[in-house]
CSV table of N, CA and C in Angstrom, one decimal:
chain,number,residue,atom,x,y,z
A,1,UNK,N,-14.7,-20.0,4.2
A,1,UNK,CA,-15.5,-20.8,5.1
A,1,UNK,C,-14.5,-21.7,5.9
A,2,UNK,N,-14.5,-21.9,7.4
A,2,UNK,CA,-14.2,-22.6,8.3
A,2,UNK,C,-14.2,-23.9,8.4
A,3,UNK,N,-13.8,-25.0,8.4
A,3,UNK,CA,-14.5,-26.3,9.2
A,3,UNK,C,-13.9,-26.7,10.2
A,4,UNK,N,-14.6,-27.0,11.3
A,4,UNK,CA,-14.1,-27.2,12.6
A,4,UNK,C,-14.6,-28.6,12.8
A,5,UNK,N,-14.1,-29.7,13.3
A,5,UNK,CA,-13.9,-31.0,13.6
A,5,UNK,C,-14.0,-31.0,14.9
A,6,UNK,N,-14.6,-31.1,15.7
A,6,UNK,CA,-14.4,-31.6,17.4
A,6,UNK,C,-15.1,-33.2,17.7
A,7,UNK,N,-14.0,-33.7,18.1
A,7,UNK,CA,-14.3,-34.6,18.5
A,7,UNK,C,-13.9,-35.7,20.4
A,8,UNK,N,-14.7,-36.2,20.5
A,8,UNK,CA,-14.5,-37.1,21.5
A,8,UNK,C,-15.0,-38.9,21.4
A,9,UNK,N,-13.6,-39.4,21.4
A,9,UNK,CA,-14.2,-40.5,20.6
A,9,UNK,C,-13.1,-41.8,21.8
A,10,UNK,N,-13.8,-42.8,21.8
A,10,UNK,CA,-13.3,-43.5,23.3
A,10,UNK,C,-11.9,-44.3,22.5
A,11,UNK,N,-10.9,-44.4,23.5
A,11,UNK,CA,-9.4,-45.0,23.4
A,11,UNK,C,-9.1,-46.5,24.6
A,12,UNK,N,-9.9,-46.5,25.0
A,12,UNK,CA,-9.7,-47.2,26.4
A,12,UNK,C,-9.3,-49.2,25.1
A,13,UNK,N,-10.5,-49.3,24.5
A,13,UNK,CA,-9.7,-50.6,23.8
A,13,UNK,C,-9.0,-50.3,22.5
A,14,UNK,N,-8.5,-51.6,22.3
A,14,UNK,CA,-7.3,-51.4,20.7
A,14,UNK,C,-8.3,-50.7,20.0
A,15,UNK,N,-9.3,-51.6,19.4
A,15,UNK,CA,-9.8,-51.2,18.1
A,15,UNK,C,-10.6,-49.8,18.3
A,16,UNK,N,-10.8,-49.5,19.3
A,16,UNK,CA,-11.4,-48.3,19.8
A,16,UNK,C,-9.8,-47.3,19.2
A,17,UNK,N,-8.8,-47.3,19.6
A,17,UNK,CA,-7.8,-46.4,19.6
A,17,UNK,C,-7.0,-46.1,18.6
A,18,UNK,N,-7.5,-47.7,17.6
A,18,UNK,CA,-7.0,-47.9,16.4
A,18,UNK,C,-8.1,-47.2,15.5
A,19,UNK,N,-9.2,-46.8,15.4
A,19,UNK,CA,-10.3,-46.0,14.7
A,19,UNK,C,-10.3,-44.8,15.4
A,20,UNK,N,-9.9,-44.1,16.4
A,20,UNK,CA,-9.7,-42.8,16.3
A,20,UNK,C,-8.1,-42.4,15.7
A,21,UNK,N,-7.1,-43.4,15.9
A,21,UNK,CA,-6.0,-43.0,14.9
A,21,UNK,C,-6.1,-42.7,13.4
A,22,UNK,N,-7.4,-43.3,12.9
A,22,UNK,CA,-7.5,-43.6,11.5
A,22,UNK,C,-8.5,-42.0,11.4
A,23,UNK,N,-8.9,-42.0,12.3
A,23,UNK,CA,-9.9,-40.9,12.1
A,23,UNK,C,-9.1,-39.4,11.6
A,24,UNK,N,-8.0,-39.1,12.7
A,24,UNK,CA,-7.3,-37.7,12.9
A,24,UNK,C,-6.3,-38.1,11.8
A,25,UNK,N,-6.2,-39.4,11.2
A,25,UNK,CA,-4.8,-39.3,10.3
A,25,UNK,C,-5.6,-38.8,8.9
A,26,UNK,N,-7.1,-39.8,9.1
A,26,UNK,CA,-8.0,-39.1,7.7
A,26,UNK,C,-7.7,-37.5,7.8
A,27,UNK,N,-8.1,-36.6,8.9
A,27,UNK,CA,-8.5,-35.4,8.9
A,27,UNK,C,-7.3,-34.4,8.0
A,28,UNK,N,-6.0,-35.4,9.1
A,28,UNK,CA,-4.4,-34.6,8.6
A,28,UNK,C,-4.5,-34.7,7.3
A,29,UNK,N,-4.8,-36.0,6.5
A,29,UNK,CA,-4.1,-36.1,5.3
A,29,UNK,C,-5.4,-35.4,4.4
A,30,UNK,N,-6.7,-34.5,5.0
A,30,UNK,CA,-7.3,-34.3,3.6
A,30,UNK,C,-7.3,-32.2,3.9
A,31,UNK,N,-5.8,-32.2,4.8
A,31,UNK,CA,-5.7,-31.3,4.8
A,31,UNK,C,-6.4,-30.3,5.8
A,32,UNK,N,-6.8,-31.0,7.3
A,32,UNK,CA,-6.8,-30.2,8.4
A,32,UNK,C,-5.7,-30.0,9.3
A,33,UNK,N,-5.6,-28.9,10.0
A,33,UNK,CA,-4.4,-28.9,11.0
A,33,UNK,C,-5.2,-28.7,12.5
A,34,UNK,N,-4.7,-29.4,13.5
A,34,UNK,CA,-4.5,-29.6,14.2
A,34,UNK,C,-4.4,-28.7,15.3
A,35,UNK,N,-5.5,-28.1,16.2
A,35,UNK,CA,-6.0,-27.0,17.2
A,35,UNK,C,-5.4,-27.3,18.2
A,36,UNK,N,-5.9,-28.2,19.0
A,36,UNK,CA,-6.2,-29.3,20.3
A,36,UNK,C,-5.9,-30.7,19.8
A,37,UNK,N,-6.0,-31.9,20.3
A,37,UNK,CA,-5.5,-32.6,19.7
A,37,UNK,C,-7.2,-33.7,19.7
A,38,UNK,N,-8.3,-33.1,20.0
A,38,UNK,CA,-9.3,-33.2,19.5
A,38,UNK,C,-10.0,-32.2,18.8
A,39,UNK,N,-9.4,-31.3,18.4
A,39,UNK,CA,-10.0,-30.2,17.6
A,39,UNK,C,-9.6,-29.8,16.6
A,40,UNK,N,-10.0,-30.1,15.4
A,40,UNK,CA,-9.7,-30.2,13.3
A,40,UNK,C,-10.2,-28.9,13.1
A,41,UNK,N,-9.3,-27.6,12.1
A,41,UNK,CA,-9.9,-26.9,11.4
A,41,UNK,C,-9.3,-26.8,10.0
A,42,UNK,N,-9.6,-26.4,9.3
A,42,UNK,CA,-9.4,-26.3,7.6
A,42,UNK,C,-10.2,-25.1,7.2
A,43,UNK,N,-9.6,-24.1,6.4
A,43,UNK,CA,-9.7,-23.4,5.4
A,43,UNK,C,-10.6,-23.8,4.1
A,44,UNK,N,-11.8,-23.6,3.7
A,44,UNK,CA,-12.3,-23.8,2.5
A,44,UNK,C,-13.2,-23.1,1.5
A,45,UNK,N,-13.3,-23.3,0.4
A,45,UNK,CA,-13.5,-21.8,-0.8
A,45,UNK,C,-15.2,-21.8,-0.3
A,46,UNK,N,-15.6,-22.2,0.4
A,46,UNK,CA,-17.2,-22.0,0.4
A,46,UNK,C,-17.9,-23.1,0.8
A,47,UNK,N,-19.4,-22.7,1.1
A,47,UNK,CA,-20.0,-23.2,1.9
A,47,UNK,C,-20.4,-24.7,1.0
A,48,UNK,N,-20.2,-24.6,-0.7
A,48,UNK,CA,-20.4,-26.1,-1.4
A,48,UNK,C,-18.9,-26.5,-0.9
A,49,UNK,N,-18.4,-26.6,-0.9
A,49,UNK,CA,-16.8,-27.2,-0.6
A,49,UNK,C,-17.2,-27.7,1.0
A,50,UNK,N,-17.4,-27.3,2.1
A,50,UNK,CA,-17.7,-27.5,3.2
A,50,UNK,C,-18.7,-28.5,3.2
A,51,UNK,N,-20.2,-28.4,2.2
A,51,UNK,CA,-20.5,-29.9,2.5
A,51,UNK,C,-20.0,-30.6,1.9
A,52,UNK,N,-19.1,-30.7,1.0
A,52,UNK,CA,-18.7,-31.6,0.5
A,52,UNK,C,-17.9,-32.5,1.4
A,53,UNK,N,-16.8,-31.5,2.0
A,53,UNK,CA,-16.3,-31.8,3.0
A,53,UNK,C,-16.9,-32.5,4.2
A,54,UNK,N,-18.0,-31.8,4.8
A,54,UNK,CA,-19.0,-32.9,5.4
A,54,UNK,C,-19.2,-34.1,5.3
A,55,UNK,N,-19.6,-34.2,4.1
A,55,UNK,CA,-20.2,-35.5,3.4
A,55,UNK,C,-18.9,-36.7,3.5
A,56,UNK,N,-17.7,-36.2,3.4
A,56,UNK,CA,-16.4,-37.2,3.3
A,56,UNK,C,-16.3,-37.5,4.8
A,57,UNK,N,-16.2,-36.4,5.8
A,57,UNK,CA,-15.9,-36.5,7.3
A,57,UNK,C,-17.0,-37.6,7.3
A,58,UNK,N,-18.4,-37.8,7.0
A,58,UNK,CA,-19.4,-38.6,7.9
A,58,UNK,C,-19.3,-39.7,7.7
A,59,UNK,N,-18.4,-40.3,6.2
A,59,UNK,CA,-18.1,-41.3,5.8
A,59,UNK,C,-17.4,-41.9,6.6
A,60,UNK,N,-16.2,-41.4,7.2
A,60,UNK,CA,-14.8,-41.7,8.2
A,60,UNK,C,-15.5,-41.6,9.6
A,61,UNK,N,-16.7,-41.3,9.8
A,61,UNK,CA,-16.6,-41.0,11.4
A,61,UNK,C,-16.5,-42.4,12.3
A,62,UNK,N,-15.9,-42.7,12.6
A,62,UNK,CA,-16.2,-44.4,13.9
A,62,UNK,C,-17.3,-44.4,14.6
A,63,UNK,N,-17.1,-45.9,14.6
A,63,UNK,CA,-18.9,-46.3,15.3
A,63,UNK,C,-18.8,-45.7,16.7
A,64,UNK,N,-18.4,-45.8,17.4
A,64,UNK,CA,-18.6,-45.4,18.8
A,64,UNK,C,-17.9,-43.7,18.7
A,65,UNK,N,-18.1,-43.0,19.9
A,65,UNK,CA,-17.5,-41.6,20.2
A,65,UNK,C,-19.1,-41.0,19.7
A,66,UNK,N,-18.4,-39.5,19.7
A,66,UNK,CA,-19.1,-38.1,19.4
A,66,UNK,C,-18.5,-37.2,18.5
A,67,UNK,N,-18.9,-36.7,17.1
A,67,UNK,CA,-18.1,-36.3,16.4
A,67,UNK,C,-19.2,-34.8,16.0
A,68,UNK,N,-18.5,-33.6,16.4
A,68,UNK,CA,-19.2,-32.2,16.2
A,68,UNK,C,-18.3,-31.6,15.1
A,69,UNK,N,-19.3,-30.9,13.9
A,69,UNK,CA,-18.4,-30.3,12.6
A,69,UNK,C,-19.6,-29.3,12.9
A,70,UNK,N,-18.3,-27.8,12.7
A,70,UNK,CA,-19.1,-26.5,12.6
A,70,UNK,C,-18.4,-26.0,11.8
A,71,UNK,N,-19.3,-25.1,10.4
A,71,UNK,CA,-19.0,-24.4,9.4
A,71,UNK,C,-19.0,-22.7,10.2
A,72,UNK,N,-17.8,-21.8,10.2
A,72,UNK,CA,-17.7,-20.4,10.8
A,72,UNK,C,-17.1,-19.6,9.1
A,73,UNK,N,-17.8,-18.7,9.1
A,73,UNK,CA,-17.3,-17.7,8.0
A,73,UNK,C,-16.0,-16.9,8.5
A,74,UNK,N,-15.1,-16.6,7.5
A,74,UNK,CA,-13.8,-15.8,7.9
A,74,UNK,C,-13.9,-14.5,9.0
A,75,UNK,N,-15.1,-13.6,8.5
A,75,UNK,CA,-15.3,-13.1,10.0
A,75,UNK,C,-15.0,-13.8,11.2
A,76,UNK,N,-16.9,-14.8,11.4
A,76,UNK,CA,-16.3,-15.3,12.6
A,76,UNK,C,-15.0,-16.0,13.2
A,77,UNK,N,-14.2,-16.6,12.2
A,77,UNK,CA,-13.2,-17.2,12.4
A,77,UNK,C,-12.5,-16.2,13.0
A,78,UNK,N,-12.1,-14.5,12.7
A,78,UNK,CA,-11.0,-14.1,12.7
A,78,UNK,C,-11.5,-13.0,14.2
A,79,UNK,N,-12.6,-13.6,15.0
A,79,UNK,CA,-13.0,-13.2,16.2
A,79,UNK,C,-12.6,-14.2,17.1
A,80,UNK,N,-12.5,-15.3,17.4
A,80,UNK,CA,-11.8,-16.4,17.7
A,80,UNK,C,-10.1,-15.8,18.8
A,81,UNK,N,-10.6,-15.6,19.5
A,81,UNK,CA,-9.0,-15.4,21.1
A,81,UNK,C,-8.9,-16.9,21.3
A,82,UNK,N,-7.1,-16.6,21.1
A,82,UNK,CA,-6.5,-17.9,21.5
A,82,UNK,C,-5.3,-17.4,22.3
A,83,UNK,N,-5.3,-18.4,23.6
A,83,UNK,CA,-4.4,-18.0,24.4
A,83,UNK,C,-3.4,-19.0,24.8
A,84,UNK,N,-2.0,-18.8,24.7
A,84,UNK,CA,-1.3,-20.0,25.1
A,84,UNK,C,-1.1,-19.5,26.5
A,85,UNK,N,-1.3,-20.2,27.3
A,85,UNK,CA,-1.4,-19.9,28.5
A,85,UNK,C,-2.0,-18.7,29.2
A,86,UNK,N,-1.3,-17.9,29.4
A,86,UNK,CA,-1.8,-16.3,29.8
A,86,UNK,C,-1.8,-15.3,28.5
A,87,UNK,N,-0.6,-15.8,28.1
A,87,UNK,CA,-0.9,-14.6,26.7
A,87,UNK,C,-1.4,-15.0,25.3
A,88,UNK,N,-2.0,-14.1,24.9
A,88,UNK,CA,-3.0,-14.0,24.0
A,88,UNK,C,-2.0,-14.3,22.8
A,89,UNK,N,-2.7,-14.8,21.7
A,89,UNK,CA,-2.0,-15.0,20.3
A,89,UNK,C,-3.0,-14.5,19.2
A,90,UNK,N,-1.9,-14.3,18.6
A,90,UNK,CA,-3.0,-13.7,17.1
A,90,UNK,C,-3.4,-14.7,16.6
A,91,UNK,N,-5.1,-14.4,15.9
A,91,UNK,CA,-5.6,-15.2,15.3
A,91,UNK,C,-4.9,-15.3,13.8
A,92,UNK,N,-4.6,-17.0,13.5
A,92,UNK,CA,-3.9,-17.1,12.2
A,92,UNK,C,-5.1,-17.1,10.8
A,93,UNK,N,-4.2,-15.7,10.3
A,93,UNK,CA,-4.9,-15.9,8.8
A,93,UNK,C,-4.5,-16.9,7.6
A,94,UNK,N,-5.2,-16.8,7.2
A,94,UNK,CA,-4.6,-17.6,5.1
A,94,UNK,C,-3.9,-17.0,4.7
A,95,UNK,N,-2.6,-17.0,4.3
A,95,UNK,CA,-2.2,-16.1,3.3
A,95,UNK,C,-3.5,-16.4,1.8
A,96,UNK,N,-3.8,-15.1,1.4
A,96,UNK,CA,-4.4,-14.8,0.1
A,96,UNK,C,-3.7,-15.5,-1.4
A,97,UNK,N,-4.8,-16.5,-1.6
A,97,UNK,CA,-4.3,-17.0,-2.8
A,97,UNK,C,-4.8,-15.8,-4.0
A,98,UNK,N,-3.6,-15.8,-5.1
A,98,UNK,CA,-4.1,-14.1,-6.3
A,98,UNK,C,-3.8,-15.1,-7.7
A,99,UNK,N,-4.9,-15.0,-8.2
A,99,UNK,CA,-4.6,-15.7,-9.5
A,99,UNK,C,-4.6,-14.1,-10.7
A,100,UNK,N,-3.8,-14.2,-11.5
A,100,UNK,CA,-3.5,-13.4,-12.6
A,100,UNK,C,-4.4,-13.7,-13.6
C-alpha cells in the first residue's frame, strides 16, 4: 500500500514557513521521499499500517494550509507515468523484502 501526502500549506509569514518546514521534515524523517516538493509518498505493509500512518500525519498537520493523503495499492501505484520533462521514466519499484 501507497501513501501519498499532498500538500499546500501557506509560507508568506515566519511561523507560517516555520510549520510547513516542520511538517515535510516530520514526513522525511518517518520515512517518506520526496515527489514534488509538495508531494510525500511512502511504501507500507498494508492498509492497517497506512492508517496508522494517517493517524500520526493528522497529528503533525499545521493550523492553516490544505493537507490531502491518498492510500493507492501497488497496482495502482505501478500505473502511475512520470515524466521528466518530455521523456518518460520508469515507475520506481521496492525492491522485495524475502525473509527465510
Amino acid at each position: 500500500m501507497w501513501l501519498l501526502v499532498m500538500f499546500d500549506l501557506p509560507v508568506v509569514e515566519k511561523e507560517d514557513r516555520v510549520a510547513a518546514t516542520r511538517f515535510r521534515t516530520f514526513l522525511l524523517d518517518e520515512g517518506f521521499h520526496m515527489a514534488q516538493y509538495s508531494v510525500y509518498y511512502r511504501l507500507l505493509s498494508g492498509k492497517d499500517a497506512a492508517s496508522t500512518m494517517e493517524k500520526k500525519i493528522e497529528q503533525k498537520i499545521p493550523q492553516r494550509g490544505s493537507v490531502h493523503i491518498l492510500s493507492v495499492t501497488d497496482k495502482q501505484y505501478e500505473n502511475m507515468r512520470t515524466f521528466e520533462g518530455k521523456r518518460r521514466e520508469n515507475t520506481k519499484k521496492p525492491e522485495q523484502l524475502i525473509l527465510f
